[in-house]
Structures are given as structure tokens and as C-alpha cells.
Coordinates of C-alpha atoms and ligand atoms in Angstrom, one line a residue:
M594 CA -26.6 -14.2 20.6
A595 CA -25.4 -16.0 23.8
T596 CA -24.3 -12.8 25.6
A597 CA -23.8 -14.6 28.9
A598 CA -20.7 -16.2 27.6
L599 CA -19.1 -13.0 26.4
R600 CA -16.1 -11.6 28.3
P601 CA -15.5 -7.9 28.5
L602 CA -13.0 -6.6 26.0
P603 CA -9.5 -6.1 27.5
E604 CA -8.8 -2.4 27.7
L605 CA -5.8 -0.2 28.3
G606 CA -6.1 1.7 31.5
A607 CA -6.0 5.4 32.1
E608 CA -2.3 5.3 33.1
S609 CA -1.3 3.9 29.7
L610 CA -3.2 6.6 27.9
A611 CA -1.8 9.3 30.2
A612 CA 1.8 8.0 29.6
W613 CA 1.1 7.8 25.8
R614 CA -0.1 11.4 25.8
A615 CA 2.9 12.6 27.9
G616 CA 5.4 10.8 25.6
G617 CA 4.1 12.7 22.5
G618 CA 1.6 10.1 21.5
R619 CA 3.1 7.9 18.8
L620 CA 0.0 5.8 17.9
V621 CA 2.1 2.7 17.0
D622 CA 3.4 2.6 20.6
L623 CA -0.1 2.7 22.0
L624 CA -1.2 0.0 19.6
A625 CA 1.8 -2.2 20.5
E626 CA 0.8 -1.9 24.1
A627 CA -2.8 -2.8 23.4
R628 CA -1.5 -5.8 21.3
E629 CA 0.0 -7.2 24.5
L630 CA -3.6 -7.6 25.9
G631 CA -4.7 -10.0 23.2
P632 CA -5.8 -10.5 19.6
V633 CA -8.4 -7.7 20.1
A634 CA -8.0 -5.0 22.7
G635 CA -9.6 -1.7 23.3
F636 CA -9.1 1.8 24.6
R637 CA -11.2 4.9 24.9
L638 CA -10.2 8.3 23.5
G639 CA -12.8 10.8 24.8
E640 CA -16.1 9.5 23.6
R641 CA -14.6 7.2 21.0
R642 CA -14.3 3.5 21.5
I643 CA -11.3 2.1 19.7
V644 CA -10.6 -1.6 19.2
L645 CA -7.3 -2.8 17.8
V646 CA -7.5 -6.1 15.8
T647 CA -4.4 -8.1 15.2
G648 CA -5.2 -11.8 15.8
A649 CA -5.2 -13.8 12.5
E650 CA -8.7 -15.2 13.1
E651 CA -10.2 -11.9 14.1
V652 CA -8.6 -10.0 11.2
Q653 CA -10.3 -12.5 8.8
Q654 CA -13.6 -12.0 10.6
V655 CA -13.5 -8.2 10.4
L656 CA -12.1 -7.9 6.8
A657 CA -13.4 -10.9 5.1
K658 CA -16.3 -12.7 6.9
D659 CA -18.3 -9.9 8.4
P660 CA -17.7 -6.9 6.0
D661 CA -21.3 -5.7 6.4
T662 CA -20.9 -5.4 10.2
Y663 CA -17.4 -3.8 10.0
V664 CA -17.6 -1.3 7.2
K665 CA -15.3 1.2 5.6
H666 CA -16.7 4.6 6.4
G667 CA -15.6 8.2 6.0
H668 CA -12.3 7.5 4.3
R669 CA -9.4 9.8 5.2
A670 CA -8.6 10.5 1.5
K671 CA -12.1 11.4 0.4
A672 CA -11.3 15.1 0.2
L673 CA -9.0 14.3 -2.8
L674 CA -10.4 11.1 -4.1
G675 CA -14.1 11.8 -3.9
D676 CA -16.3 8.9 -4.8
G677 CA -13.5 6.8 -6.3
L678 CA -13.2 3.1 -5.4
L679 CA -11.1 3.5 -2.3
C680 CA -13.7 5.8 -0.6
A681 CA -17.0 4.5 -2.1
S682 CA -19.3 2.2 -0.3
G683 CA -22.5 0.2 -0.8
E684 CA -24.0 -0.4 -4.3
P685 CA -21.9 2.3 -6.1
W686 CA -18.7 0.7 -4.8
R687 CA -19.9 -2.8 -6.0
R688 CA -20.6 -1.4 -9.5
Q689 CA -17.3 0.5 -9.7
R690 CA -15.3 -2.5 -8.5
K691 CA -17.0 -4.9 -11.0
L692 CA -16.1 -2.5 -13.8
L693 CA -12.4 -2.4 -13.0
Q694 CA -11.8 -5.8 -11.6
P695 CA -11.1 -7.6 -15.0
Q696 CA -8.4 -5.0 -15.7
F697 CA -6.5 -6.1 -12.6
T698 CA -6.5 -9.9 -13.1
G699 CA -3.4 -11.7 -14.4
R700 CA -4.9 -11.5 -17.9
G701 CA -6.0 -7.8 -17.6
I702 CA -2.5 -6.8 -16.4
R703 CA -0.9 -8.4 -19.5
T704 CA -2.7 -5.8 -21.5
Y705 CA -0.7 -3.0 -19.8
E706 CA 2.5 -4.9 -19.4
P707 CA 4.1 -3.1 -22.4
Q708 CA 3.5 0.1 -20.5
I709 CA 5.0 -1.3 -17.4
R710 CA 8.1 -2.5 -19.3
A711 CA 8.5 0.9 -20.9
A712 CA 8.6 2.5 -17.4
V713 CA 11.1 -0.2 -16.3
A714 CA 13.3 0.6 -19.3
G715 CA 13.3 4.3 -18.4
A716 CA 14.1 3.7 -14.7
A717 CA 16.9 1.3 -15.7
A718 CA 18.4 3.8 -18.1
R719 CA 18.4 6.6 -15.5
W720 CA 20.2 4.3 -13.0
R721 CA 22.8 3.2 -15.6
A722 CA 23.6 6.9 -16.2
A723 CA 23.7 7.7 -12.5
A724 CA 26.0 4.8 -11.8
Q725 CA 28.6 6.3 -14.1
T726 CA 28.7 9.6 -12.2
G727 CA 29.0 8.1 -8.7
E728 CA 26.6 10.8 -7.5
V729 CA 24.5 10.3 -4.3
R730 CA 20.9 10.1 -5.5
E731 CA 17.6 10.2 -3.7
I732 CA 16.4 6.9 -4.9
D733 CA 13.0 7.3 -3.2
A734 CA 12.3 10.0 -5.8
D735 CA 13.4 7.7 -8.6
L736 CA 11.1 5.0 -7.3
R737 CA 8.2 7.4 -7.0
Y738 CA 8.8 8.6 -10.6
F739 CA 8.8 5.0 -11.7
S740 CA 5.6 3.9 -10.0
L741 CA 3.8 7.0 -11.1
E742 CA 4.9 6.5 -14.7
V743 CA 3.7 2.9 -14.6
I744 CA 0.2 3.9 -13.6
W745 CA 0.1 7.0 -15.8
R746 CA 1.2 5.0 -18.8
S747 CA -1.3 2.2 -18.1
L748 CA -4.1 4.8 -17.8
T749 CA -3.2 6.9 -20.8
A750 CA -0.8 4.8 -23.0
H751 CA 1.5 7.9 -23.0
P752 CA 4.7 8.6 -21.1
L753 CA 4.7 10.7 -18.0
D754 CA 5.5 14.4 -18.8
P755 CA 7.3 16.6 -16.2
A756 CA 4.4 19.0 -15.6
T757 CA 2.0 16.1 -14.8
H758 CA 4.7 14.4 -12.7
E759 CA 5.0 17.6 -10.6
R760 CA 1.2 18.0 -10.3
L761 CA 0.5 14.5 -9.2
I762 CA 3.4 14.3 -6.8
S763 CA 2.3 17.4 -5.0
A764 CA -1.4 16.3 -5.0
G765 CA -0.2 13.0 -3.5
D766 CA 2.0 14.7 -0.9
S767 CA -1.1 16.3 0.6
L768 CA -2.3 12.8 1.4
A769 CA 1.0 11.7 2.9
R770 CA 0.5 14.4 5.6
I771 CA -2.8 12.8 6.8
P772 CA -2.2 11.0 10.1
A773 CA -2.9 7.3 10.3
F774 CA -5.8 8.0 12.5
A775 CA -6.8 11.3 14.0
P776 CA -7.9 10.5 17.5
A777 CA -9.3 13.9 18.5
T778 CA -11.3 15.1 15.6
G779 CA -11.8 12.0 13.5
E780 CA -10.7 13.8 10.4
A781 CA -7.4 15.2 9.4
A782 CA -7.2 19.0 9.1
V783 CA -5.4 19.1 5.8
D784 CA -6.4 21.6 3.2
F785 CA -6.9 19.9 -0.2
A786 CA -7.9 22.9 -2.3
E787 CA -4.6 23.2 -4.1
A788 CA -4.2 19.5 -4.4
N789 CA -7.6 19.2 -6.0
E790 CA -6.8 21.9 -8.5
R791 CA -3.7 20.1 -9.6
A792 CA -5.5 16.8 -9.6
D793 CA -8.2 18.3 -11.9
L794 CA -5.6 19.5 -14.3
A795 CA -3.8 16.2 -14.4
A796 CA -7.1 14.3 -14.9
A797 CA -8.2 16.5 -17.8
H798 CA -4.8 15.9 -19.4
A799 CA -5.1 12.2 -18.9
I800 CA -8.6 12.1 -20.4
A801 CA -7.4 14.0 -23.5
L802 CA -4.4 11.6 -23.9
A803 CA -6.4 8.4 -23.4
G804 CA -8.9 9.6 -26.0
Q805 CA -6.2 9.6 -28.7
A806 CA -4.3 6.6 -27.5
E807 CA -3.4 4.0 -30.1
E808 CA -2.7 1.3 -27.6
P809 CA -5.1 0.0 -24.9
A810 CA -5.4 2.5 -22.0
L811 CA -7.1 1.7 -18.7
L812 CA -8.8 5.1 -18.7
Q813 CA -10.7 4.1 -21.9
V814 CA -12.6 1.6 -19.8
L815 CA -13.8 4.4 -17.6
L816 CA -14.6 6.7 -20.5
R817 CA -16.6 4.0 -22.2
A818 CA -18.6 3.5 -18.9
A819 CA -19.2 7.3 -18.8
A820 CA -20.5 7.2 -22.3
E821 CA -22.9 4.3 -21.6
L822 CA -23.9 4.4 -17.9
P823 CA -25.7 7.3 -16.3
D824 CA -23.9 6.6 -12.9
Y825 CA -20.5 7.3 -14.5
T826 CA -20.4 11.0 -14.4
E827 CA -17.4 13.0 -15.5
R828 CA -16.7 13.7 -11.9
L829 CA -16.6 10.0 -11.1
V830 CA -14.2 9.3 -13.9
R831 CA -11.9 12.0 -12.4
D832 CA -12.3 10.5 -8.9
E833 CA -11.6 7.0 -10.1
L834 CA -8.6 8.1 -12.1
M835 CA -7.1 9.9 -9.1
T836 CA -7.8 6.9 -6.9
L837 CA -5.9 4.6 -9.2
V838 CA -3.0 7.1 -9.3
V839 CA -2.9 7.8 -5.6
A840 CA -3.6 4.2 -4.4
G841 CA -1.1 2.9 -6.9
Y842 CA 2.1 4.9 -6.8
E843 CA 3.1 5.9 -3.2
T844 CA 2.4 2.4 -1.9
T845 CA 4.5 0.7 -4.5
A846 CA 7.3 3.3 -4.3
T847 CA 7.5 3.1 -0.5
T848 CA 7.7 -0.7 -0.6
L849 CA 10.5 -0.5 -3.1
G850 CA 12.3 2.0 -0.9
W851 CA 12.0 -0.3 2.1
L852 CA 13.3 -3.2 0.0
F853 CA 16.5 -1.3 -1.0
L854 CA 17.0 -0.3 2.6
L855 CA 16.6 -3.9 3.8
L856 CA 19.0 -5.2 1.1
D857 CA 21.6 -2.7 2.1
A858 CA 21.5 -4.1 5.6
H859 CA 21.4 -7.7 4.3
P860 CA 23.5 -7.9 1.2
E861 CA 23.5 -11.7 1.5
Q862 CA 19.8 -11.7 0.6
R863 CA 20.5 -9.9 -2.7
A864 CA 23.2 -12.5 -3.4
W865 CA 20.8 -15.3 -2.5
A866 CA 18.1 -14.0 -4.9
L867 CA 20.6 -13.6 -7.8
A868 CA 22.1 -17.0 -7.2
A869 CA 18.6 -18.7 -7.1
G870 CA 18.7 -19.0 -10.9
P871 CA 19.8 -17.2 -14.1
A872 CA 18.0 -14.1 -15.4
G873 CA 14.5 -14.9 -16.6
S874 CA 14.3 -18.3 -14.7
A875 CA 11.4 -19.3 -12.5
E876 CA 13.8 -19.8 -9.6
R877 CA 15.0 -16.2 -9.7
A878 CA 11.5 -14.9 -10.1
A879 CA 10.4 -16.8 -7.0
A880 CA 13.3 -15.4 -5.0
I881 CA 12.5 -11.9 -6.1
R882 CA 8.9 -12.4 -5.2
A883 CA 10.1 -13.6 -1.7
L884 CA 12.1 -10.4 -1.3
I885 CA 8.9 -8.4 -2.0
D886 CA 6.7 -10.6 0.2
E887 CA 9.2 -10.3 3.1
T888 CA 9.5 -6.5 2.7
L889 CA 5.7 -6.2 2.8
R890 CA 5.6 -8.4 5.9
L891 CA 7.9 -6.1 7.8
Y892 CA 6.6 -2.9 6.3
P893 CA 3.0 -3.3 5.0
V894 CA 2.7 0.2 3.8
A895 CA -1.0 0.4 4.4
W896 CA -0.3 -0.5 8.0
L897 CA -3.6 0.5 9.6
M898 CA -7.0 -0.2 8.1
P899 CA -9.9 1.5 10.0
R900 CA -13.4 0.0 10.1
H901 CA -16.6 1.1 11.7
A902 CA -18.9 -1.3 13.6
A903 CA -22.2 -0.5 11.8
E904 CA -23.9 -2.9 14.3
A905 CA -22.9 -4.7 17.5
G906 CA -20.6 -7.7 16.9
V907 CA -18.5 -10.3 18.8
L908 CA -14.7 -10.8 18.3
A909 CA -12.8 -13.5 20.1
G910 CA -15.6 -13.9 22.6
H911 CA -15.7 -10.1 23.4
P912 CA -18.6 -7.8 22.6
V913 CA -18.0 -5.0 20.2
E914 CA -20.5 -2.2 20.5
A915 CA -22.1 -0.6 17.5
G916 CA -20.3 2.7 16.6
T917 CA -16.9 1.4 17.7
T918 CA -13.9 2.3 15.5
L919 CA -11.8 -0.8 14.7
L920 CA -8.1 -0.5 13.7
V921 CA -6.9 -3.6 11.8
C922 CA -3.1 -3.6 11.9
P923 CA -1.1 -5.8 9.6
Y924 CA 2.1 -4.2 10.9
L925 CA 1.5 -5.8 14.3
T926 CA 0.1 -9.1 13.1
H927 CA 3.1 -9.5 10.8
R928 CA 5.4 -9.1 13.8
D929 CA 3.6 -11.5 16.1
P930 CA 6.2 -14.1 17.2
E931 CA 3.5 -16.8 17.5
L932 CA 2.7 -16.4 13.8
W933 CA 6.2 -15.4 12.6
P934 CA 9.2 -16.9 14.3
D935 CA 12.0 -14.2 14.8
P936 CA 9.6 -11.6 13.5
E937 CA 12.0 -8.8 13.4
E938 CA 14.5 -10.6 11.1
F939 CA 14.5 -10.0 7.4
R940 CA 14.3 -13.6 6.1
P941 CA 12.7 -13.9 2.6
Q942 CA 13.3 -17.7 2.7
R943 CA 10.2 -17.9 4.9
F944 CA 8.2 -17.5 1.7
T945 CA 10.2 -20.0 -0.4
D946 CA 10.8 -22.9 2.1
A947 CA 8.4 -25.8 1.3
G948 CA 5.5 -26.2 3.7
R949 CA 5.9 -22.9 5.4
R950 CA 2.9 -20.9 4.1
P951 CA 1.6 -18.4 6.7
V952 CA -1.7 -19.4 8.4
Q953 CA -4.8 -17.5 7.0
G954 CA -5.1 -14.0 8.4
A955 CA -1.4 -13.9 9.4
Y956 CA -0.3 -12.1 6.3
Y957 CA -2.4 -9.4 4.6
P958 CA -0.3 -6.5 3.2
F959 CA -3.0 -6.0 0.6
G960 CA -5.9 -6.4 3.0
L961 CA -8.4 -9.3 2.8
G962 CA -12.0 -9.8 1.7
P963 CA -14.1 -7.7 -0.6
R964 CA -12.2 -4.5 0.0
A965 CA -8.8 -6.0 -0.5
C966 CA -6.4 -4.1 -2.8
L967 CA -7.6 -4.0 -6.4
G968 CA -4.1 -3.5 -7.6
A969 CA -2.3 -6.3 -5.6
Q970 CA -1.2 -8.4 -8.6
F971 CA -0.4 -5.3 -10.7
A972 CA 1.8 -3.9 -7.9
V973 CA 3.6 -7.2 -7.5
R974 CA 4.1 -7.5 -11.2
E975 CA 5.6 -4.0 -11.6
M976 CA 7.9 -4.4 -8.6
A977 CA 9.1 -7.8 -9.9
L978 CA 9.8 -6.5 -13.4
L979 CA 11.7 -3.5 -12.0
L980 CA 13.8 -5.6 -9.6
E981 CA 14.6 -8.3 -12.3
E982 CA 16.2 -5.4 -14.2
L983 CA 17.8 -3.4 -11.4
L984 CA 19.0 -6.0 -8.9
P985 CA 21.6 -7.7 -11.1
A986 CA 22.7 -4.4 -12.6
H987 CA 23.5 -2.5 -9.4
R988 CA 24.7 -2.7 -5.9
V989 CA 22.8 0.0 -4.1
E990 CA 24.9 1.5 -1.3
I991 CA 22.6 3.5 1.0
R992 CA 24.1 6.7 2.4
D993 CA 22.7 8.4 5.6
A994 CA 19.9 5.9 6.0
P995 CA 16.8 7.5 7.5
A996 CA 17.0 7.1 11.3
G997 CA 13.5 5.9 11.8
T998 CA 10.1 4.9 10.6
G999 CA 7.2 7.3 10.0
Y1000 CA 3.7 6.1 10.8
A1001 CA 1.2 8.2 8.9
I1002 CA -1.3 7.0 6.3
T1003 CA 1.6 4.8 5.2
V1004 CA 4.5 3.3 7.1
H1005 CA 7.5 4.9 5.5
P1006 CA 11.2 5.7 5.9
D1007 CA 11.4 8.8 8.0
G1008 CA 13.4 10.8 5.4
P1009 CA 14.9 10.6 2.0
V1010 CA 16.5 7.4 0.9
R1011 CA 19.9 8.4 -0.5
A1012 CA 22.2 6.0 -2.3
V1013 CA 25.2 5.6 -4.5
L1014 CA 24.6 3.1 -7.4
H1015 CA 27.5 0.8 -8.3
A1016 CA 27.2 -0.9 -11.7
E1017 CA 27.7 -4.7 -11.7
N1018 CA 27.7 -7.3 -14.5
P1019 CA 27.8 -4.6 -17.2
Ligands
HEM232 C1 2.7 -2.4 -2.6 C2 1.7 -1.8 -3.2 C3 0.3 -1.7 -2.6 C4 -0.1 -2.0 -1.3 C5 0.7 -2.5 -0.1 C6 -1.6 -1.8 -1.3 C7 -2.4 -2.0 -0.2 C8 -3.7 -1.9 -0.2 C9 -4.6 -2.2 0.9 C10 -4.1 -2.8 2.3 C11 -5.9 -1.9 0.6 C12 -7.1 -2.2 1.4 C13 -7.4 -1.1 2.4 C14 -8.6 -1.5 3.3 O1 -9.1 -2.6 3.3 O2 -8.9 -0.6 4.1 C15 -5.8 -1.4 -0.8 C16 -6.9 -1.0 -1.5 C17 -6.9 -0.5 -2.8 N1 -5.8 -0.5 -3.6 FE1 -3.9 -1.0 -3.1 N2 -2.0 -1.4 -2.5 C18 -0.9 -1.3 -3.4 C19 -0.8 -1.0 -4.7 C20 -1.9 -0.7 -5.4 C21 -1.9 -0.4 -6.9 C22 -0.7 -0.5 -7.8 C23 -3.2 0.0 -7.2 C24 -3.8 0.3 -8.6 C25 -3.1 0.4 -9.7 C26 -4.0 -0.1 -6.0 C27 -5.4 0.2 -5.9 C28 -6.2 0.0 -4.8 C29 -7.6 0.3 -4.8 C30 -8.4 0.9 -6.0 C31 -8.0 0.0 -3.5 C32 -9.5 0.1 -3.0 C33 -10.2 -1.2 -3.3 C34 -11.6 -1.2 -2.8 O3 -11.9 -0.6 -1.8 O4 -12.4 -1.9 -3.4 N3 -3.2 -0.5 -5.0 N4 -4.5 -1.4 -1.2

């Protein structure tokens, strides 16, 4: 390696860190300040070396080109998700991913589409009924119910029952309390004992249901593996099941929550999507997809992806020492004015205008490289099917919009999303 040509990594000074601590320490503010220093920039918290990665090229390098140097390590959710795909590494991860991957391709997803459509029909019926009452609803709860039902139905080929709904939401809530990154201890001090008990009950129920399902159920893939492969222990089936539930529902529901908040502030964009073409047309589908893409640009729910430098590396001509924590941040990349003109504006047309595709590494709400989201196509499909149904049927009037943004393990509205639903085009 030509070390002589390397330049020291730009780092935030002690004053910046002192000011950050004094101001209550919102991590996103510290990161935004580090972003000003360049596509990669560092700071030190005690003994820990942290490197923020936001440049398009460097993001690709860390996530996609050098995944063996910059590894996933000690995942924050391991206490609940065990050795499931999100937290696994090395050879076990490779085997687990290979088993599930075919279920999440376009073809695989079509197997579960009847389940997704059944959940869409349920959500649409609940909103139709609510629109008649004029009540103020917490639509974030509706959206969570929907996304949880989608993944539960796909796993078990059965509808979601209230007891399981309650158990899974409260298990998932324990994860929502994990900070994006815990600078002092490295691990979040959240007690998962109760969440694990609930998760175990829900998993046992799911396994019983999938065993008697008459339609294809994703969980059967795992149960078959458990019957045939020694590595697939009962415990691993439980961990994988919980991983799919947890990775799948909060992310999707939060994205949909942001989307309705953005459309409330930009009613012309809803009108644009509906005017793009009649129901069921490719034009309308493309416009709805652009609403989703633009929402995920502004609010990539998995806004911070930590990596660990297993060995020394070089990023943008700067040395990265072995043992460094890297924070890859789509939230900041997606708001870089050099990559995205007028980055703060909600403008879905960025994704439909001819010849305007983002450069590689500039857009990665689902991550990049081998550890990219397994469920990306599945998530987009379920959101699109729901929006194709709900958008023409309702104008969603947000009441008391949450004042701010929460930056924990996900970037989320800082409070419930309440709305009155107005029926349109009955
Ligand atoms: C809007 C919705 C979603 C977003 C924004 C999202 C985002 C992400 C991101 C950014 C990662 C990579 C994290 C990293 O590299 O550190 C990831 C991983 C993952 N996601 Fe998603 N996700 C979504 C929905 C889903 C759904 C619906 C499922 C499953 C049904 C799912 C399953 C997974 C799994 C299993 C992984 C771990 C993959 C691996 O490490 O091999 N996700 N997701």
C-alpha cells in the first residue's frame, strides 16, 4: 500500500465534541457537522475511533466492494433476534441468506402476493369505515398493523390475531428504544427478557400455524430446512422468524407514515400521482413508486449502518485504522446538494424524469452489497399495493403533526401520526 500518499483523516476538534455534549448530544447534529469535512470524516469518543461515511464512492466501497474489510459486527438487535440473518455473519450468514433469497425475488414474492393483497383489503376496509365516522385516527398504528399482518400472513398463511399482534408490537417496541449508536458503552442497555418471552410465544404460534397451512407459507421453507439440515436448529428457526418480522414491519410502516406526512404537506404530489394514469396503469404505478422512492430518499428509515474495520483500509485517500467503527449514513448522503439538487424538497419527479437516475452510491435506502436488505422488493411491493388502494380512496388530513424527527435505530416521526380520513371517489 502506498502509505506515503495517504492524507490524515479529517477529524472534528475537541470544541465540536464539547459543544455537542453540552447541547444534549443529538448524534445527527454531530454527524452533519462531520459531513461538512468531506465524504469521510472522523471523531473520537473516548477510546473509540468513529468514521462517518457519506460520499457516494466511499459508501459503495464500504458496503459493496470491501465487505470483508468493513464487516457487520455485534448487531444492536442481537439480544432479540439472536442468530437470525440480520445479526449473523460469516459462513452461517451465507447459508441462511442463500436459503431465503429465492423467496424474496420478484418470482418468490408472487407466491405470497395473495397474502399481501388480503392484508391490503383489511386495511382498506378499516379506513373506509373510519372515513364514515370522521374520527381522528392514529394512522401510524394502522400502518404498523398492516405491515405486521403482511409479514405474518406471508410467514404462516393465516391472518394476524389480536394476541399475536399485541405480543409482536411490544417485542418490536423494545428495539425501537435502542439508540442509533451508543457512543459510551457500545451496546444499548435495554432489557429484552420480556420481549424475548413474547417473541417465543409468537414464534411457537407461527410454527403451529405454518405446519397446518393449506397455502404456501414462508415459514415452511425454514421448517423444511430444520428437518433436513443439522445447522437449522429450532432456535435458529425462531431467530430467523423474528428477524423477518422485526426487519419487515417497523421499517415499512414508518416509511408509509412519512409518506402520508409528506403528502399532507404536498397535496399536489398526490394529485400528480393519481393524474399520471388510471387505476391499474403502468403510469400510475410508476408515479406511486416515485412517491415511495422520494420518501425513502428523505427518510431512509435505516438511517445509520454501522460497520467495523476488521483490518486497516483506505477511504478517499485517508487511512482507516483496524478497529475503527464506521457509520454509513444514507440520511446525509441523500441530502447532499451535490448529489441531489434542492435536497430538502419533496419532489418525486426526480425518479420519473428521463435521464435523471442517481449516480451509484448516491441512493441506498435498502443498503448496498451483500448485506443489502433481503426484503427490499417485498417492501416496495407491499407499499405499492397498499397505496394503489388507499391513495385514490382517501384524502388524509394530518392533525397535530409530530413536531420533529426521532433518530433512534430508525429515523421516525417524533410522535403519533394522527389524521382524519376523507373518502373520495366512492
Ligand atoms: C421500507 C422498508 C425497509 C427498509 C428501508 C429496509 C432497510 C434495510 C437496510 C438498510 C438493511 C441493511 C442494513 C445494513 O447493511 O447494515 C436491511 C437489511 C435487512 N432487511 Fe430490510 N428494510 C425494509 C424492509 C424489509 C422487509 C419487508 C424485510 C423482510 C420481509 C426485510 C428484511 C431484511 C433482512 C433479513 C435484512 C438483513 C439482510 C442481511 O444481513 O443479509 N427488510 N434492510
